[in-house]
Amino acid sequence: MKTLIKKKRTISDSDNLVLLFSKNDNLSDFNFTDKELGFINKKCTDNEIIEINQYQRKVFLVNPNKQINSNKYRENCRLIGDKLQIKLNGEKSVMLIDLKHNQEEILLITEGLALANYKFIKHKNHPDRASLETIFLCNRSDKKKIVELQQIVDSVFFTKDLINEPFSHLTAIDLANKAQISGDKSGFKSTVYNKKKIKELNMGGLLAVNKGSIDDPTFTIMEWKPKNTKNKSPLILIGKGIVYDTGGLSLKKTANSMDLMKIDMGGAGTVIGAMQAIASNNLPYYVIGLVPATDNRPSGNAYAPGDVITMHDGTTVEVLNTDAEGRLILADALSFAKKYRPELVIDLATLTGAAVSAIGNYGFVSMQKGAFEDHERLKKIGGIVHERLAEFPFWDDYDKLIESDIADIKNIGGPYAGAITAGKFLAHFTDYPFIHIDMPGVYSKSRYGYRGKGATGMGVRLLYEFVKSRCK
Ligand code: BES
Ligand code: ZN
Ligand code: ZN
């Protein structure tokens, strides 16, 4: 399913309309009756959206309220787009006309409207009413910005499709194939390592988690290195690709809704979608995406609590809980990343329930090591795109909590600060500037504005805008 965003020159009588206007704008081109004009006049001081139901079309007059800061203003515009999407339910198209000459505002409303239009219907024989097929923008809009927005929206939808897809339809191999298809379409190069290659590389974390599975693991490398790149050493994005997390032998309680754990490749889905957005928009920046992937299941051959495993970089890990599996597969990817001498590595992972308990599904939790300034920039961009980061402390004190009696480190900390000890475990495998993102906001059980219900796609716009900001 795709929502097209297109320019259109002429308005026909039957086009649904959204007019972005302010109080004194001239509405004479739109043939409103005196009664309608009176209604608009009366409503326009306290309403952001005025709805006029005409016989052959719907017309909305929109004037966003002032907000206390620019981030709130931007998000409010996207949310107006979301409200319009609900009101347009069942319609095929709509035309947005900018009477205010405010390019930013119309694009933000379009962004919210387009994003809200997402539906995951591929497994339904009888889907509900269709969503908008096309959003038309008036001739005044900037063609380049429209194309950019279209690519971003497509990438967010792609990420949401990946995350919403159940394990029955998305094994580690399927996930790698999806990355390859996306790369072929948008221009990044992808290489998939199979189990044999993963064994040769001694990726002991990924292999241990995969032991209980009947499917092979994959390790996908995505590379976007355009000729006009601004950076020599790559920026590396790493995504947790646990296509299903039962907890393994440390089995999850079913009451904790194990069905939700199809989203445990949320980090991977976000990284693949961000690579697509970056490549399809031709950002002049050298970026590498790494995705270690497997499911985590109990079986006769599954790895067991108490095991000691040897990781890609030789570190030995005492596995005290097989449900703390994400950090094991990520650790191998983090040490693999060293060979690129990266300028910065960001990992994204649905890593801990502790992060969800701390902030709910409204954003991400983040930590950094040696990347203070990049992290400040990422937080700032998070505010702008409303995919926000809550920074957690990363004090040395926490390092003690992952010391093991019999190996170099163990894979769980104490009863407290679970999101931080998980981050500390990852940091052990890094020797470069590093940002860790734990992703409660990747999923929402109830409808969360234009992000919808289920996979939110949160993180794609954050990474895209972060990379774009580095191109200047
Ligand atoms: N994938 C889970 C974390 C998770 C849970 C993400 C719920 C989103 C929603 C992860 O692999 C996990 O199970 N973590 C454990 C770690 C613990 C055993 C130290 C957790 O958070 O309980
Ligand atoms: Zn787990
Ligand atoms: Zn997990």
XYZ file of C-alpha atoms and ligand atoms in Angstrom:
496
model
C 0.000 0.000 0.000
C 1.338 3.393 -0.958
C 0.168 6.950 -0.453
C 1.130 9.156 -3.378
C 2.055 12.786 -2.788
C 1.838 14.731 -6.034
C 1.619 18.203 -7.471
C -1.542 19.254 -9.292
C -2.244 22.403 -11.275
C -6.013 22.577 -11.490
C -8.821 22.096 -8.993
C -12.007 20.383 -10.066
C -15.416 20.849 -8.416
C -15.317 17.405 -6.897
C -11.830 17.581 -5.313
C -11.841 17.332 -1.546
C -9.999 20.425 -0.348
C -7.812 21.460 2.547
C -7.216 25.209 2.499
C -4.409 26.445 4.651
C -5.530 29.967 5.441
C -5.344 32.773 7.956
C -8.141 35.070 8.950
C -7.864 37.726 6.289
C -7.031 35.520 3.303
C -9.206 35.954 0.264
C -11.522 32.965 -0.271
C -13.308 34.330 -3.341
C -11.815 31.683 -5.672
C -13.678 28.878 -3.930
C -17.324 29.832 -4.548
C -18.410 29.611 -0.929
C -22.018 30.675 -0.296
C -22.653 33.655 1.976
C -23.866 31.236 4.621
C -20.632 29.252 4.434
C -18.529 32.410 4.573
C -20.456 33.502 7.658
C -19.829 30.133 9.253
C -16.097 30.321 8.489
C -15.909 33.832 9.906
C -17.626 32.781 13.103
C -15.507 29.677 13.647
C -12.078 30.855 12.599
C -10.958 32.471 15.829
C -11.097 29.333 17.998
C -10.881 26.430 15.562
C -7.813 24.995 13.911
C -9.954 22.950 11.523
C -13.239 24.197 10.101
C -15.199 21.545 8.249
C -17.626 22.322 5.454
C -19.510 19.386 4.013
C -20.527 20.237 0.473
C -22.628 18.020 -1.743
C -19.857 16.632 -3.931
C -16.841 17.165 -1.697
C -15.454 17.889 1.750
C -13.710 21.183 2.419
C -11.508 21.906 5.422
C -10.100 25.285 6.337
C -7.027 24.926 8.474
C -5.167 27.449 10.571
C -2.818 25.931 13.181
C -2.732 27.585 16.605
C 0.394 29.257 17.902
C 2.418 27.037 20.272
C 4.899 27.782 23.030
C 7.847 26.533 20.995
C 8.715 25.537 17.463
C 8.855 21.779 18.169
C 5.337 21.834 19.592
C 4.215 23.873 16.617
C 5.675 21.340 14.161
C 4.148 18.379 15.944
C 0.813 20.161 16.172
C 0.841 20.625 12.387
C 1.498 16.887 11.887
C -1.342 16.122 14.296
C -3.663 18.364 12.298
C -2.728 16.192 9.306
C -3.669 13.180 11.407
C -7.078 14.659 12.285
C -7.707 15.439 8.622
C -6.864 11.855 7.718
C -9.539 10.601 10.117
C -12.088 13.050 8.732
C -11.234 11.986 5.164
C -11.760 8.310 5.911
C -13.146 6.554 2.841
C -12.142 9.304 0.379
C -9.682 8.534 -2.414
C -7.878 11.848 -2.703
C -7.539 15.321 -1.319
C -5.965 18.539 -2.538
C -4.067 20.857 -0.186
C -3.910 24.527 -1.091
C -1.583 26.954 0.607
C -3.222 30.362 0.798
C -0.810 31.456 3.525
C 2.317 30.927 1.455
C 3.728 28.865 4.263
C 5.700 26.041 2.684
C 6.836 24.516 5.993
C 3.358 24.372 7.442
C 1.792 22.685 4.441
C 4.561 20.094 4.293
C 4.191 19.277 7.994
C 0.433 18.860 7.648
C 1.013 16.684 4.579
C 3.558 14.620 6.514
C 1.062 13.916 9.320
C -1.729 13.229 6.832
C 0.390 10.844 4.769
C 1.870 9.006 7.758
C -1.569 8.577 9.351
C -2.731 6.911 6.170
C -0.757 3.708 6.836
C -2.634 0.420 7.197
C -1.331 -3.111 7.673
C -3.903 -5.067 5.700
C -1.921 -7.679 3.785
C -3.289 -10.538 5.884
C -6.924 -9.429 5.694
C -9.228 -10.962 3.117
C -11.751 -8.201 3.691
C -9.921 -5.000 4.621
C -11.868 -2.066 6.111
C -12.469 1.047 4.063
C -9.545 2.068 1.882
C -7.324 4.973 2.875
C -6.348 7.957 0.736
C -4.553 6.985 -2.446
C -3.312 10.416 -3.394
C -2.536 13.686 -1.667
C -2.317 16.521 -4.185
C -0.392 19.663 -3.407
C -0.954 22.939 -5.198
C 1.421 24.140 -7.822
C 3.239 26.456 -5.453
C 4.864 23.574 -3.570
C 8.545 22.783 -4.000
C 8.937 19.680 -6.185
C 12.187 18.565 -4.492
C 10.660 18.716 -1.029
C 7.648 16.695 -2.199
C 9.869 13.974 -3.660
C 11.905 13.894 -0.423
C 8.774 13.593 1.695
C 7.433 10.820 -0.540
C 10.646 8.806 -0.036
C 10.559 9.358 3.716
C 6.912 8.294 3.978
C 7.586 5.214 1.829
C 10.534 4.280 4.071
C 8.497 4.704 7.261
C 5.743 2.513 5.767
C 8.325 -0.087 4.791
C 9.714 -0.129 8.345
C 6.197 -0.446 9.780
C 5.432 -3.321 7.415
C 8.598 -5.123 8.544
C 7.847 -4.651 12.235
C 4.152 -5.523 11.977
C 4.943 -8.673 10.015
C 4.625 -11.757 12.240
C 7.414 -14.306 12.647
C 5.371 -16.797 10.598
C 6.126 -14.564 7.600
C 9.495 -13.058 8.558
C 12.407 -15.286 9.533
C 15.988 -14.009 9.746
C 16.487 -15.031 6.119
C 13.304 -13.221 5.045
C 14.498 -10.096 6.856
C 17.837 -10.219 5.019
C 15.988 -10.654 1.713
C 13.851 -7.600 2.474
C 17.004 -5.551 3.093
C 18.400 -6.762 -0.216
C 15.232 -5.861 -2.131
C 15.158 -2.428 -0.522
C 18.841 -1.896 -1.415
C 18.303 -2.935 -5.030
C 15.424 -0.468 -5.299
C 16.941 2.503 -3.500
C 20.609 2.126 -4.408
C 22.482 0.848 -1.341
C 24.589 -2.292 -1.620
C 23.723 -5.256 0.553
C 25.670 -8.364 1.467
C 24.182 -11.191 3.507
C 26.416 -13.506 5.526
C 24.996 -16.999 6.022
C 25.524 -19.336 8.966
C 28.778 -20.729 7.511
C 30.278 -17.247 7.204
C 28.966 -16.262 10.663
C 30.759 -19.345 12.053
C 33.983 -18.407 10.264
C 33.746 -14.973 11.888
C 33.285 -16.560 15.332
C 30.166 -14.547 16.055
C 29.558 -16.522 19.228
C 26.712 -14.300 20.436
C 24.633 -14.622 17.284
C 25.373 -18.355 17.036
C 24.458 -19.005 20.679
C 21.086 -17.272 20.388
C 20.432 -19.114 17.124
C 21.168 -22.561 18.615
C 17.539 -23.198 19.607
C 16.189 -22.134 16.236
C 15.249 -24.298 13.272
C 16.134 -21.393 10.929
C 19.631 -20.128 10.103
C 20.855 -16.757 11.362
C 21.850 -13.950 8.998
C 24.197 -10.994 9.234
C 23.355 -8.266 6.754
C 25.702 -5.459 5.734
C 24.160 -2.506 3.939
C 26.471 0.069 2.408
C 25.626 3.501 1.042
C 28.744 5.232 -0.242
C 27.839 7.866 -2.837
C 30.593 9.471 -4.953
C 29.956 12.906 -3.446
C 30.133 11.687 0.157
C 31.036 14.306 2.778
C 32.746 11.868 5.189
C 35.625 9.396 4.852
C 34.977 7.095 7.817
C 31.456 5.749 7.835
C 28.613 6.399 10.203
C 27.383 2.937 11.231
C 23.813 2.068 12.195
C 23.227 -1.280 13.882
C 19.754 -2.785 14.389
C 18.696 -5.633 16.660
C 17.152 -8.280 14.417
C 15.512 -10.748 16.784
C 12.638 -11.811 14.530
C 10.920 -13.452 17.483
C 11.855 -13.485 21.161
C 10.377 -16.207 23.341
C 13.125 -15.661 25.892
C 14.641 -19.046 25.009
C 15.028 -21.455 27.927
C 14.507 -18.456 30.256
C 11.044 -18.510 28.694
C 8.936 -15.362 28.880
C 5.724 -15.536 30.869
C 2.927 -15.687 28.303
C 1.067 -13.104 30.394
C 3.748 -10.623 29.274
C 2.190 -10.981 25.826
C 4.787 -12.988 23.986
C 2.881 -12.307 20.769
C 4.256 -8.769 20.912
C 7.760 -10.133 20.525
C 7.463 -10.227 16.748
C 8.514 -6.584 17.103
C 11.912 -7.544 18.517
C 13.486 -6.790 15.132
C 12.273 -3.192 15.512
C 15.842 -1.875 15.547
C 16.659 -3.799 12.373
C 13.455 -2.632 10.658
C 14.284 0.960 11.570
C 17.859 0.716 10.287
C 16.762 -0.859 6.985
C 14.055 1.797 6.519
C 16.530 4.584 7.366
C 19.045 3.183 4.835
C 16.274 3.234 2.236
C 15.343 6.842 3.073
C 18.996 7.947 2.965
C 19.808 6.165 -0.308
C 16.583 6.981 -2.133
C 17.079 10.655 -1.316
C 20.723 10.464 -2.381
C 22.163 11.995 0.788
C 25.880 12.612 0.220
C 26.978 10.663 3.287
C 28.799 7.370 3.785
C 26.570 5.171 5.953
C 26.749 1.475 6.780
C 23.896 -0.540 8.275
C 24.510 -3.812 10.124
C 21.761 -6.254 11.046
C 22.458 -9.461 12.982
C 19.297 -11.582 12.898
C 17.810 -14.754 14.338
C 14.850 -15.818 16.450
C 15.333 -16.782 20.116
C 13.628 -20.065 21.025
C 13.937 -22.967 23.411
C 14.711 -26.425 21.998
C 16.812 -29.499 22.777
C 19.809 -27.668 21.389
C 19.107 -24.197 22.791
C 21.764 -22.236 24.703
C 21.218 -22.444 28.430
C 21.455 -20.175 31.485
C 24.921 -20.708 32.957
C 26.633 -21.234 29.594
C 29.841 -19.405 28.798
C 30.187 -18.244 25.200
C 33.027 -16.622 23.264
C 32.154 -13.588 21.213
C 33.475 -12.313 17.834
C 36.150 -10.209 19.582
C 37.200 -13.022 21.963
C 35.360 -11.679 25.027
C 33.861 -14.477 27.125
C 30.305 -13.985 28.383
C 28.499 -15.849 31.125
C 24.893 -16.162 29.986
C 22.727 -15.917 33.090
C 19.477 -15.282 31.269
C 18.771 -16.392 27.707
C 16.114 -13.676 27.439
C 18.890 -11.058 27.484
C 19.712 -12.165 23.928
C 19.610 -8.854 22.047
C 22.839 -7.635 23.610
C 24.578 -10.875 22.566
C 23.831 -10.521 18.873
C 24.470 -6.755 18.964
C 27.829 -7.238 20.686
C 29.091 -9.240 17.703
C 27.910 -6.531 15.312
C 29.518 -3.813 17.473
C 32.910 -5.534 17.468
C 32.564 -6.294 13.736
C 32.025 -2.529 13.225
C 35.531 -1.750 14.564
C 37.169 -2.775 11.302
C 35.535 0.153 9.489
C 37.115 2.692 11.894
C 33.743 4.445 12.061
C 33.309 8.110 12.979
C 30.263 7.134 15.030
C 28.163 4.036 15.707
C 24.501 4.155 16.716
C 22.710 0.962 17.668
C 18.925 0.724 17.842
C 17.279 -2.086 19.766
C 14.125 -3.160 21.551
C 16.536 -4.142 24.272
C 14.843 -3.959 27.659
C 11.483 -4.000 29.374
C 13.156 -1.607 31.840
C 13.220 1.139 29.205
C 9.506 0.586 28.520
C 8.739 0.739 32.264
C 10.733 3.952 32.596
C 9.210 6.056 29.823
C 6.287 4.147 28.252
C 5.899 3.956 24.483
C 6.374 7.665 23.854
C 9.974 7.790 22.723
C 13.417 6.272 23.035
C 15.960 5.935 25.819
C 19.553 6.812 24.937
C 23.093 6.655 26.311
C 26.446 7.655 24.875
C 30.138 6.940 25.240
C 32.624 9.413 23.709
C 29.902 10.927 21.503
C 28.633 13.831 23.594
C 28.226 16.328 20.766
C 26.687 13.918 18.281
C 24.293 12.800 20.974
C 23.299 16.405 21.742
C 22.602 16.912 18.048
C 20.596 13.701 17.847
C 18.494 14.755 20.858
C 17.856 18.141 19.259
C 16.734 16.516 16.002
C 14.604 14.103 18.027
C 12.724 17.134 19.355
C 12.267 18.562 15.860
C 10.854 15.343 14.336
C 9.110 14.376 17.586
C 10.979 11.092 17.920
C 12.440 12.025 21.237
C 15.362 10.664 23.247
C 15.392 10.489 27.050
C 19.041 10.353 28.080
C 19.944 7.934 30.864
C 23.081 8.195 33.025
C 26.030 6.099 31.957
C 28.212 6.344 35.067
C 31.219 4.056 35.611
C 29.476 2.637 38.700
C 27.208 0.543 36.473
C 30.193 -1.291 34.929
C 30.600 -3.319 38.117
C 27.112 -4.742 37.758
C 28.042 -6.820 34.715
C 31.238 -8.334 36.150
C 31.152 -12.149 36.126
C 32.731 -14.639 38.555
C 33.787 -17.033 35.837
C 33.944 -15.102 32.550
C 34.927 -11.607 31.370
C 31.388 -10.271 31.768
C 27.843 -11.567 32.304
C 24.790 -10.765 30.218
C 22.565 -9.350 32.956
C 23.050 -6.741 35.676
C 21.302 -6.437 39.017
C 17.616 -5.888 39.695
C 17.804 -2.131 38.996
C 18.914 0.064 36.090
C 18.277 -2.718 33.569
C 18.290 -0.435 30.526
C 21.634 1.029 31.600
C 23.408 -2.257 32.374
C 22.252 -3.480 28.946
C 23.856 -0.367 27.429
C 27.013 -0.972 29.480
C 27.202 -4.521 28.141
C 27.128 -3.148 24.571
C 29.680 -0.418 25.320
C 32.169 -3.144 26.314
C 32.427 -4.065 22.614
C 33.103 -0.554 21.286
C 36.290 1.491 20.805
C 34.688 4.404 18.879
C 32.161 7.161 19.616
C 28.997 5.279 20.482
C 25.292 6.032 20.997
C 22.895 3.344 22.212
C 19.152 3.709 21.631
C 16.641 1.482 23.443
C 13.313 1.735 21.643
C 10.096 1.606 23.685
C 8.424 3.908 21.142
C 8.784 1.469 18.278
C 5.363 0.065 19.117
C 2.101 1.367 20.523
C -0.770 -0.769 21.801
C -3.293 2.000 21.190
C -3.484 4.540 18.387
C -0.738 7.150 18.880
C -1.646 10.040 16.570
C -0.362 9.749 13.006
C 1.943 6.921 14.126
C -1.115 4.683 14.382
C -1.464 1.465 16.347
C 1.131 -1.333 16.276
C 4.488 -0.465 14.716
C 4.967 3.319 14.848
C 7.899 3.658 12.440
C 9.548 5.859 15.061
C 13.287 6.279 14.435
C 13.361 6.409 10.638
C 12.765 10.156 10.420
C 15.169 10.705 13.318
C 18.039 8.865 11.599
C 17.282 10.390 8.209
C 17.286 13.967 9.533
C 20.399 13.271 11.621
C 22.340 12.093 8.567
C 20.944 14.957 6.485
C 22.147 17.460 9.096
C 25.684 16.087 8.732
C 25.691 16.691 4.964
C 25.756 20.480 5.384
N 13.093 -7.995 23.697
C 13.182 -7.942 25.095
C 12.913 -6.544 25.661
C 11.536 -5.984 25.450
C 10.486 -6.405 26.253
C 11.316 -5.031 24.517
C 9.230 -5.861 26.061
C 10.073 -4.478 24.308
C 9.022 -4.909 25.100
C 14.575 -8.352 25.556
O 15.211 -9.300 24.793
C 14.429 -8.903 26.941
O 13.745 -9.874 27.083
N 15.050 -8.269 27.912
C 14.978 -8.686 29.261
C 16.370 -8.554 29.867
C 16.481 -9.157 31.218
C 16.367 -10.661 31.121
C 17.811 -8.773 31.806
C 13.989 -7.786 29.989
O 13.983 -6.582 29.735
O 13.218 -8.295 30.791
Zn 14.730 -11.294 25.365
Zn 14.661 -9.382 22.783
